[in-house]
Amino acid sequence: MNLEKFGQQVEEVRQRGQLLQYRASESSRLQEDTLLRALEELGTALEELRVAEEELREQNEQLTFANQQVEVERQRYQELFDLAPDGYLVTNLEGKIVEANSAAAQLLNISKSFLIGKALINFVPEEERRAFRTQLLQLSDMERIQEWEICLQPRKGSIFHASLSVTTVRGRALGGSQIQHQQGKPVGWRWLVRDITSRKQAEEKLRSIQLQNLELQQAARVKTQMMSVVSHELRTPLNSILGFSQLLLQRYYNLFVPELRDMVERIIKSGKHLLALIESMLDFSKLERDRLALNLQELNLVELVTATVEELRCLAEQKNLTLVLHANIKNPIIVNDSVRLRQVLVNLLSNAIKFTDTGGVFVEVQQLNQKQIVVMVKDTGIGIPESQLTHIFQEFWQVDSSTARKHSGIGLGLAIADKLVRLMKGTITVESNLGEGSTFRVELPREVVH
Ligand code: ADP
């Protein structure tokens, strides 16, 4: 039911009423039944009118409700527009601002009312205006631009990086009567302005960190390469020094006076010490470059640990330290690289002896579960400060790195042990109390696989 139809209906009833009135005035002797029919007809017409009126009222109510809904939506949009964290602007095709929200006004450091009517280009730094204009011209051919990054210059503020997303507005009047209604044609642009200064700064930071990382990687590569070259170059002459000294001692032992013998023996001892250091450096550089492959085979773990402990027993005895091994493992056969596993044990054991002055060193072999075994090296030595515990597996790290330190070493033993254990898919951990001693714990798979 619409208004027009309702009007027609009212007109019809009016005409019928007139007709009845006319007939009544025509016939003076109005018959009773004619009068009754006329009244009946009038009643029906009135009833129809009432139904139509009802329908109209209902429609009216629906319309009012719909209008309220539209108003709620409009208010919601307005609130969203106003309170959005990003700046929103609407400009006409010349780039003049016709609508702006609070965030936009804040970004451009100007009150909303002053912003309206200003050209957006006013807020673009001079040196970027040309590019901005060119982009604006291209914008006419596009429906939208996403994430257009430019610099904006707020009023009396410093330039910031902004990301603009622009959408074409079509066929709607903007800002009241400023733009005429043009169905379907572009009439302006909607701009989303986002301050991306912190993102830019983060990107910049990331770039510089990546660069630093690259430089560090490069430096690390150079370092390991240098270590490997130096070690090779040192090892060859050192081996011949050692070889010839040993030959000298063997061949002319009886000819040498004790003082001379002692000197050659010292050359050999120092040479061996130096060779061990060079070997460590070589191993480390190989491990760093993933050039070290394990030579896996079945071996008896208890036998290996016992032999290693016995090799180092003389060092412990020199310091009057006890050295005890306790093995509690049903099946001692494991799969590993015996040379490298021995190297891990030697590094841990020699440290334990080196850093212990009284008491002793205790080695324990256990079966952790069906698939893992554990070797522990405990000592009653000087211990390691808690703050150092996370660092000691780093290469060249020493708790006391002063030149006046009491203990020899270059800080590669634990780094090598750690890298080797990782290569064996195991873990190495340490617990220590300063002045009381340390416990190094190596957990390994029973069968190391490539
Ligand atoms: P190095 O023994 O050649 O100095 P390591 O890498 O073997 O190098 O050990 C690094 C540092 O960790 C040592 O200098 C020492 O400060 C500390 N450390 C290692 N083992 C022990 C231990 N059993 N007791 C006390 N400190 C230790």
Coordinates of C-alpha atoms and ligand atoms in Angstrom, one line a residue:
M1 CA 0.0 0.0 0.0
N2 CA 1.4 3.3 -0.9
L3 CA 0.1 6.9 -0.5
E4 CA -1.1 7.1 -4.1
K5 CA -3.2 4.0 -3.9
F6 CA -4.6 5.2 -0.6
G7 CA -5.5 8.5 -2.2
Q8 CA -7.3 6.7 -5.0
Q9 CA -9.3 4.7 -2.6
V10 CA -10.3 7.9 -0.6
E11 CA -11.3 9.5 -4.0
E12 CA -13.4 6.4 -4.9
V13 CA -15.3 6.5 -1.5
R14 CA -15.8 10.2 -1.9
Q15 CA -17.3 9.7 -5.4
R16 CA -19.5 6.8 -4.2
G17 CA -20.7 9.1 -1.4
Q18 CA -21.5 11.9 -3.9
L19 CA -23.4 9.5 -6.1
L20 CA -25.5 8.3 -3.2
Q21 CA -26.2 11.8 -2.2
Y22 CA -27.2 12.7 -5.7
R23 CA -29.5 9.7 -6.0
A24 CA -31.1 10.5 -2.6
S25 CA -31.8 14.1 -3.7
E26 CA -33.2 12.9 -7.1
S27 CA -35.8 10.6 -5.6
S28 CA -38.1 12.2 -3.1
R29 CA -39.7 8.9 -2.5
L30 CA -36.6 7.1 -1.5
Q31 CA -37.2 3.5 -1.3
E32 CA -36.1 1.8 1.8
D33 CA -34.1 -1.0 0.2
T34 CA -32.2 1.5 -2.0
L35 CA -31.2 3.4 1.1
L36 CA -30.2 0.2 2.9
R37 CA -28.0 -0.9 -0.1
A38 CA -26.4 2.6 -0.2
L39 CA -25.6 2.4 3.5
E40 CA -24.2 -1.1 3.0
E41 CA -22.0 0.1 0.2
L42 CA -20.8 3.0 2.2
G43 CA -20.0 0.7 5.1
T44 CA -17.9 -1.6 2.9
A45 CA -16.1 1.4 1.4
L46 CA -15.3 2.7 4.9
E47 CA -14.1 -0.7 6.0
E48 CA -11.7 -0.8 3.0
L49 CA -10.5 2.6 3.9
R50 CA -9.8 1.5 7.5
V51 CA -7.8 -1.6 6.3
A52 CA -5.9 0.7 3.9
E53 CA -5.2 3.2 6.7
E54 CA -4.0 0.3 8.9
E55 CA -1.6 -0.9 6.3
L56 CA -0.3 2.6 5.8
R57 CA 0.3 3.1 9.5
E58 CA 2.2 -0.2 9.6
Q59 CA 4.3 0.8 6.7
N60 CA 4.9 4.1 8.3
E61 CA 6.1 2.5 11.4
Q62 CA 8.5 0.2 9.4
L63 CA 9.8 3.2 7.6
T64 CA 10.5 5.1 10.9
F65 CA 12.2 2.0 12.2
A66 CA 14.4 1.7 9.0
N67 CA 15.2 5.4 9.3
Q68 CA 16.3 4.9 12.9
Q69 CA 18.5 2.0 11.8
V70 CA 20.1 4.1 9.1
E71 CA 20.7 6.9 11.6
V72 CA 22.3 4.4 14.0
E73 CA 24.5 3.1 11.2
R74 CA 25.4 6.6 10.1
Q75 CA 26.4 7.5 13.7
R76 CA 28.4 4.3 14.0
Y77 CA 30.2 5.0 10.8
Q78 CA 30.8 8.6 11.9
E79 CA 32.2 7.3 15.2
L80 CA 34.4 4.8 13.5
F81 CA 35.6 7.5 11.1
D82 CA 36.3 9.9 13.9
L83 CA 37.8 7.6 16.4
A84 CA 39.8 5.3 14.1
P85 CA 43.4 5.1 15.1
D86 CA 44.5 5.8 11.5
G87 CA 44.0 9.0 9.7
Y88 CA 41.1 9.2 7.3
L89 CA 40.6 11.9 4.8
V90 CA 38.2 12.5 1.9
T91 CA 39.4 14.8 -0.8
N92 CA 37.8 16.0 -4.1
L93 CA 39.5 15.3 -7.4
E94 CA 41.7 18.4 -7.0
G95 CA 43.0 16.9 -3.7
K96 CA 41.2 19.4 -1.5
I97 CA 40.2 17.9 1.9
V98 CA 36.5 17.8 2.4
E99 CA 36.3 15.4 5.3
A100 CA 38.8 14.5 8.0
N101 CA 38.8 12.4 11.2
S102 CA 40.5 13.3 14.5
A103 CA 43.5 11.0 13.9
A104 CA 44.2 12.7 10.5
A105 CA 44.0 16.1 12.2
Q106 CA 46.4 14.9 14.9
L107 CA 48.8 13.4 12.4
L108 CA 48.9 16.7 10.5
N109 CA 49.0 18.7 13.7
I110 CA 46.0 21.0 12.7
S111 CA 42.5 21.2 14.0
K112 CA 39.8 19.4 12.0
S113 CA 38.0 22.6 11.0
F114 CA 41.2 24.2 9.6
L115 CA 42.0 21.0 7.7
I116 CA 38.8 21.1 5.7
G117 CA 39.3 23.0 2.5
K118 CA 43.1 22.7 2.5
A119 CA 44.9 20.9 -0.3
L120 CA 46.5 17.7 0.9
I121 CA 49.6 18.6 -1.1
N122 CA 50.3 21.3 1.5
F123 CA 51.3 18.6 3.9
V124 CA 53.8 17.0 1.5
P125 CA 57.4 18.2 1.8
E126 CA 58.3 20.5 -1.1
E127 CA 60.9 18.1 -2.6
E128 CA 58.3 15.4 -2.8
R129 CA 55.4 17.4 -4.3
R130 CA 56.3 16.8 -7.9
A131 CA 56.2 13.0 -7.4
F132 CA 53.0 13.4 -5.4
R133 CA 51.3 15.3 -8.3
T134 CA 52.4 12.7 -10.8
Q135 CA 51.0 10.0 -8.7
L136 CA 47.7 12.0 -8.3
L137 CA 47.4 12.2 -12.0
Q138 CA 47.9 8.4 -12.3
L139 CA 45.4 7.9 -9.6
S140 CA 42.6 9.1 -11.9
D141 CA 43.1 5.9 -14.0
M142 CA 43.2 3.6 -11.0
E143 CA 40.5 2.5 -8.6
R144 CA 42.8 2.3 -5.7
I145 CA 46.4 2.5 -4.5
Q146 CA 47.6 0.4 -1.6
E147 CA 50.5 1.3 0.8
W148 CA 51.8 4.3 -1.1
E149 CA 54.8 5.3 1.0
I150 CA 55.6 9.0 1.2
C151 CA 56.8 11.6 3.7
L152 CA 54.3 14.0 5.3
Q153 CA 55.0 17.3 6.8
P154 CA 52.6 18.2 9.6
R155 CA 52.0 21.9 10.4
K156 CA 54.9 23.1 12.6
G157 CA 56.0 19.5 13.1
S158 CA 58.7 17.3 11.8
I159 CA 58.4 15.1 8.7
F160 CA 57.3 11.5 9.2
H161 CA 57.0 8.4 7.0
A162 CA 53.4 7.7 6.1
S163 CA 51.7 4.9 4.2
L164 CA 48.7 6.0 2.1
S165 CA 45.9 3.8 0.8
V166 CA 43.7 5.7 -1.6
T167 CA 40.3 4.6 -3.0
T168 CA 38.3 6.4 -5.6
V169 CA 34.9 7.7 -4.4
R170 CA 32.2 7.5 -7.1
G171 CA 28.9 9.3 -7.8
R172 CA 28.2 10.7 -4.3
A173 CA 28.1 14.2 -3.2
L174 CA 31.0 15.0 -1.0
G175 CA 31.0 17.5 1.9
G176 CA 27.5 18.8 1.3
S177 CA 27.1 20.9 -1.8
Q178 CA 30.7 21.2 -2.7
I179 CA 30.5 18.5 -5.3
Q180 CA 27.5 17.9 -7.5
H181 CA 26.0 14.4 -7.7
Q182 CA 27.6 12.5 -10.6
Q183 CA 26.3 9.0 -10.9
G184 CA 29.2 6.5 -11.2
K185 CA 31.8 9.1 -12.1
P186 CA 34.9 9.6 -9.8
V187 CA 34.2 12.5 -7.5
G188 CA 37.0 12.3 -5.1
W189 CA 39.3 10.1 -3.1
R190 CA 39.2 8.4 0.3
W191 CA 42.6 8.4 2.0
L192 CA 43.8 6.2 4.8
V193 CA 46.9 7.8 6.3
R194 CA 49.1 5.7 8.6
D195 CA 52.2 6.8 10.4
I196 CA 54.8 4.2 9.7
T197 CA 57.8 5.9 11.3
S198 CA 58.3 3.2 13.9
R199 CA 57.9 0.5 11.2
K200 CA 60.5 2.3 9.1
Q201 CA 62.8 2.6 12.1
A202 CA 62.3 -1.1 12.9
E203 CA 63.0 -2.0 9.2
E204 CA 66.1 0.2 9.3
K205 CA 67.3 -1.5 12.5
L206 CA 66.6 -4.9 11.0
R207 CA 68.6 -4.0 7.9
S208 CA 71.5 -2.8 10.0
I209 CA 71.3 -6.0 12.2
Q210 CA 71.3 -8.1 9.1
L211 CA 74.3 -6.2 7.8
Q212 CA 76.1 -6.7 11.1
N213 CA 75.2 -10.3 11.0
L214 CA 76.6 -10.7 7.5
E215 CA 79.8 -9.0 8.6
L216 CA 80.0 -11.2 11.7
Q217 CA 79.5 -14.3 9.6
Q218 CA 82.1 -13.0 7.2
A219 CA 84.5 -12.4 10.2
A220 CA 83.7 -15.8 11.6
R221 CA 84.5 -17.4 8.2
V222 CA 87.8 -15.5 8.0
K223 CA 88.6 -16.5 11.6
T224 CA 88.1 -20.2 11.1
Q225 CA 89.9 -20.1 7.7
M226 CA 92.8 -18.3 9.4
M227 CA 92.8 -20.8 12.2
S228 CA 92.9 -23.7 9.9
V229 CA 95.7 -22.2 7.7
V230 CA 97.8 -21.2 10.7
S231 CA 97.3 -24.6 12.3
H232 CA 98.4 -26.4 9.2
E233 CA 101.4 -24.2 8.7
L234 CA 102.4 -24.6 12.4
R235 CA 101.8 -28.3 12.5
T236 CA 104.1 -29.3 9.7
P237 CA 107.3 -27.7 11.1
L238 CA 106.4 -28.6 14.6
N239 CA 106.1 -32.3 13.7
S240 CA 109.6 -32.2 12.2
I241 CA 110.9 -30.4 15.4
L242 CA 109.3 -33.2 17.5
G243 CA 110.5 -36.0 15.2
F244 CA 114.1 -34.8 15.1
S245 CA 114.2 -34.1 18.8
Q246 CA 112.9 -37.6 19.6
L247 CA 115.4 -39.1 17.1
L248 CA 118.2 -37.1 18.7
L249 CA 117.3 -38.4 22.1
Q250 CA 117.0 -42.0 20.9
R251 CA 120.3 -42.0 18.9
Y252 CA 122.5 -40.0 21.2
Y253 CA 121.0 -40.7 24.5
N254 CA 124.1 -42.2 25.9
L255 CA 126.3 -39.5 24.5
F256 CA 124.3 -36.7 26.0
V257 CA 125.2 -35.3 29.4
P258 CA 122.2 -35.3 31.7
E259 CA 121.7 -31.5 31.2
L260 CA 121.6 -31.9 27.4
R261 CA 119.1 -34.8 27.8
D262 CA 116.9 -32.7 30.0
M263 CA 116.9 -29.9 27.4
V264 CA 115.9 -32.2 24.6
E265 CA 113.2 -33.7 26.8
R266 CA 111.8 -30.2 27.5
I267 CA 111.8 -29.5 23.8
I268 CA 109.8 -32.6 23.2
K269 CA 107.4 -31.9 26.1
S270 CA 106.7 -28.3 25.0
G271 CA 106.4 -29.4 21.3
K272 CA 103.8 -32.0 22.3
H273 CA 101.9 -29.4 24.3
L274 CA 102.0 -27.0 21.3
L275 CA 100.9 -29.8 19.0
A276 CA 97.9 -30.6 21.2
L277 CA 96.9 -26.9 21.1
I278 CA 97.2 -26.9 17.3
E279 CA 95.2 -30.1 17.0
S280 CA 92.5 -28.4 19.1
M281 CA 92.4 -25.4 16.9
L282 CA 92.3 -27.6 13.8
D283 CA 89.4 -29.6 15.3
F284 CA 87.6 -26.6 16.3
S285 CA 87.8 -24.9 12.8
K286 CA 86.7 -28.2 11.2
L287 CA 83.7 -28.4 13.6
E288 CA 82.8 -24.8 12.9
R289 CA 82.8 -25.4 9.2
D290 CA 80.9 -28.7 9.5
R291 CA 83.9 -30.5 8.1
L292 CA 84.2 -33.1 10.8
A293 CA 82.6 -36.4 10.1
L294 CA 82.2 -39.1 12.8
N295 CA 83.7 -42.5 12.2
L296 CA 80.9 -44.6 13.8
Q297 CA 81.5 -48.1 15.0
E298 CA 80.5 -50.5 17.9
L299 CA 82.6 -50.0 20.9
N300 CA 82.8 -50.9 24.6
L301 CA 82.0 -47.7 26.5
V302 CA 83.3 -49.0 29.9
E303 CA 86.6 -50.1 28.3
L304 CA 87.0 -46.7 26.5
V305 CA 86.3 -44.7 29.7
T306 CA 88.6 -47.0 31.8
A307 CA 91.5 -46.6 29.3
T308 CA 91.0 -42.8 29.2
V309 CA 90.9 -42.5 33.0
E310 CA 94.1 -44.6 33.2
E311 CA 95.9 -42.4 30.6
L312 CA 95.3 -39.4 32.8
R313 CA 95.8 -41.0 36.1
C314 CA 99.4 -39.8 36.3
L315 CA 98.2 -36.2 36.0
A316 CA 95.9 -36.7 39.0
E317 CA 98.6 -38.5 41.0
Q318 CA 101.0 -35.6 40.4
K319 CA 98.5 -33.4 42.3
N320 CA 97.7 -36.1 44.9
L321 CA 94.1 -36.3 43.7
T322 CA 92.0 -39.4 43.8
L323 CA 90.6 -40.6 40.5
V324 CA 87.7 -43.0 40.7
L325 CA 85.6 -44.6 38.0
H326 CA 82.3 -46.2 38.7
A327 CA 80.5 -47.9 35.8
N328 CA 76.9 -49.1 36.3
I329 CA 75.7 -50.3 32.9
K330 CA 74.5 -53.8 31.9
N331 CA 75.3 -53.6 28.2
P332 CA 78.4 -51.4 27.6
I333 CA 78.3 -51.8 23.8
I334 CA 77.4 -48.6 22.1
V335 CA 77.8 -47.1 18.6
N336 CA 79.9 -44.0 18.5
D337 CA 83.3 -42.6 17.2
S338 CA 85.8 -43.9 19.8
V339 CA 88.5 -41.2 18.9
R340 CA 86.1 -38.3 19.3
L341 CA 84.3 -39.7 22.4
R342 CA 87.7 -40.2 24.0
Q343 CA 88.5 -36.6 23.0
V344 CA 85.4 -35.4 24.9
L345 CA 86.3 -37.4 28.0
V346 CA 90.0 -36.2 27.9
N347 CA 88.9 -32.6 27.7
L348 CA 86.5 -33.0 30.7
L349 CA 88.9 -35.1 32.7
S350 CA 91.9 -32.9 32.2
N351 CA 89.9 -29.8 33.1
A352 CA 88.6 -31.6 36.3
I353 CA 92.2 -32.4 37.3
K354 CA 93.5 -29.0 36.2
F355 CA 91.0 -27.0 38.2
T356 CA 91.1 -29.3 41.4
D357 CA 93.8 -28.9 44.0
T358 CA 92.4 -31.1 46.8
G359 CA 90.1 -34.0 46.9
G360 CA 89.6 -35.8 43.6
V361 CA 87.8 -36.6 40.4
F362 CA 85.0 -39.0 40.1
V363 CA 83.8 -40.5 36.8
E364 CA 80.5 -42.3 36.5
V365 CA 79.0 -44.3 33.6
Q366 CA 75.3 -45.1 33.7
Q367 CA 72.5 -46.3 31.6
L368 CA 69.9 -43.5 31.4
N369 CA 67.2 -45.5 29.7
Q370 CA 67.1 -48.0 26.9
K371 CA 68.2 -45.6 24.3
Q372 CA 70.6 -43.3 26.2
I373 CA 73.7 -43.5 28.3
V374 CA 75.3 -40.9 30.5
V375 CA 78.9 -40.1 31.5
M376 CA 79.5 -37.8 34.5
V377 CA 82.8 -36.1 35.4
K378 CA 82.7 -34.7 39.0
D379 CA 85.4 -32.8 40.8
T380 CA 86.0 -31.2 44.1
G381 CA 87.8 -28.2 42.5
I382 CA 87.4 -24.5 42.4
G383 CA 84.0 -24.5 40.8
I384 CA 82.5 -22.0 38.3
P385 CA 80.7 -18.8 39.2
E386 CA 77.0 -19.0 38.2
S387 CA 77.2 -16.1 35.9
Q388 CA 79.8 -17.9 33.8
L389 CA 78.0 -21.2 33.5
T390 CA 76.2 -20.2 30.3
H391 CA 79.5 -19.0 28.7
I392 CA 82.0 -21.6 29.4
F393 CA 81.1 -23.7 26.3
Q394 CA 81.9 -20.7 24.0
E395 CA 85.2 -20.8 22.2
F396 CA 88.1 -19.0 23.9
W397 CA 86.0 -18.4 27.0
Q398 CA 87.9 -18.7 30.3
V399 CA 86.6 -17.7 33.7
D400 CA 90.0 -16.3 34.4
S401 CA 91.3 -15.0 31.2
S402 CA 94.0 -12.8 32.7
T403 CA 97.6 -13.3 31.5
A404 CA 98.5 -13.9 35.2
R405 CA 96.1 -16.9 35.4
K406 CA 97.4 -20.0 37.2
H407 CA 96.1 -22.6 34.7
S408 CA 97.2 -23.2 31.2
G409 CA 94.9 -23.6 28.2
I410 CA 93.3 -21.5 25.5
G411 CA 89.6 -22.0 26.1
L412 CA 88.8 -24.4 23.3
G413 CA 88.4 -27.7 25.3
L414 CA 84.8 -27.3 26.3
A415 CA 83.8 -25.6 23.0
I416 CA 85.1 -28.7 21.2
A417 CA 83.5 -31.1 23.6
D418 CA 80.2 -29.3 23.2
K419 CA 80.3 -29.3 19.4
L420 CA 81.4 -33.0 19.3
V421 CA 78.6 -34.0 21.7
R422 CA 76.1 -32.1 19.6
L423 CA 77.4 -33.9 16.5
M424 CA 76.7 -37.1 18.3
K425 CA 73.1 -35.9 18.9
G426 CA 73.7 -35.7 22.7
T427 CA 73.9 -33.0 25.3
I428 CA 76.5 -31.7 27.7
T429 CA 75.5 -29.8 30.8
V430 CA 77.2 -28.5 33.9
E431 CA 76.4 -27.9 37.5
S432 CA 78.8 -26.1 39.8
N433 CA 79.2 -24.5 43.2
L434 CA 82.0 -22.0 43.6
G435 CA 84.7 -23.4 45.8
E436 CA 83.0 -26.8 46.0
G437 CA 83.4 -28.4 42.6
S438 CA 81.7 -29.0 39.3
T439 CA 79.8 -31.8 37.6
F440 CA 79.8 -32.1 33.8
R441 CA 77.1 -34.5 32.5
V442 CA 77.2 -35.9 29.0
E443 CA 74.1 -37.6 27.7
L444 CA 74.4 -39.6 24.5
P445 CA 72.3 -41.9 22.4
R446 CA 73.3 -45.5 22.7
E447 CA 73.5 -45.7 19.0
V448 CA 74.7 -42.6 17.2
V449 CA 73.4 -42.5 13.6
H450 CA 74.6 -40.2 10.8
Ligands
ADP1 P1 90.7 -24.2 29.0 O1 90.6 -25.3 30.0 O2 91.7 -24.4 27.9 O3 90.9 -22.8 29.6 P2 88.0 -25.0 28.4 O4 87.2 -24.6 27.2 O5 88.3 -26.4 28.6 O6 89.3 -24.1 28.2 O7 87.3 -24.4 29.6 C1 86.9 -23.1 29.6 C2 86.9 -22.5 31.0 O8 85.9 -23.2 31.8 C3 88.2 -22.8 31.8 O9 89.1 -21.8 31.5 C4 87.7 -22.7 33.2 O10 87.6 -21.3 33.6 C5 86.3 -23.3 33.2 N1 86.3 -24.7 33.5 C6 86.2 -25.7 32.7 N2 86.2 -26.9 33.4 C7 86.2 -26.6 34.7 C8 86.2 -27.3 36.0 N3 86.1 -28.6 36.0 N4 86.3 -26.6 37.1 C9 86.3 -25.3 37.1 N5 86.3 -24.5 36.0 C10 86.3 -25.1 34.8

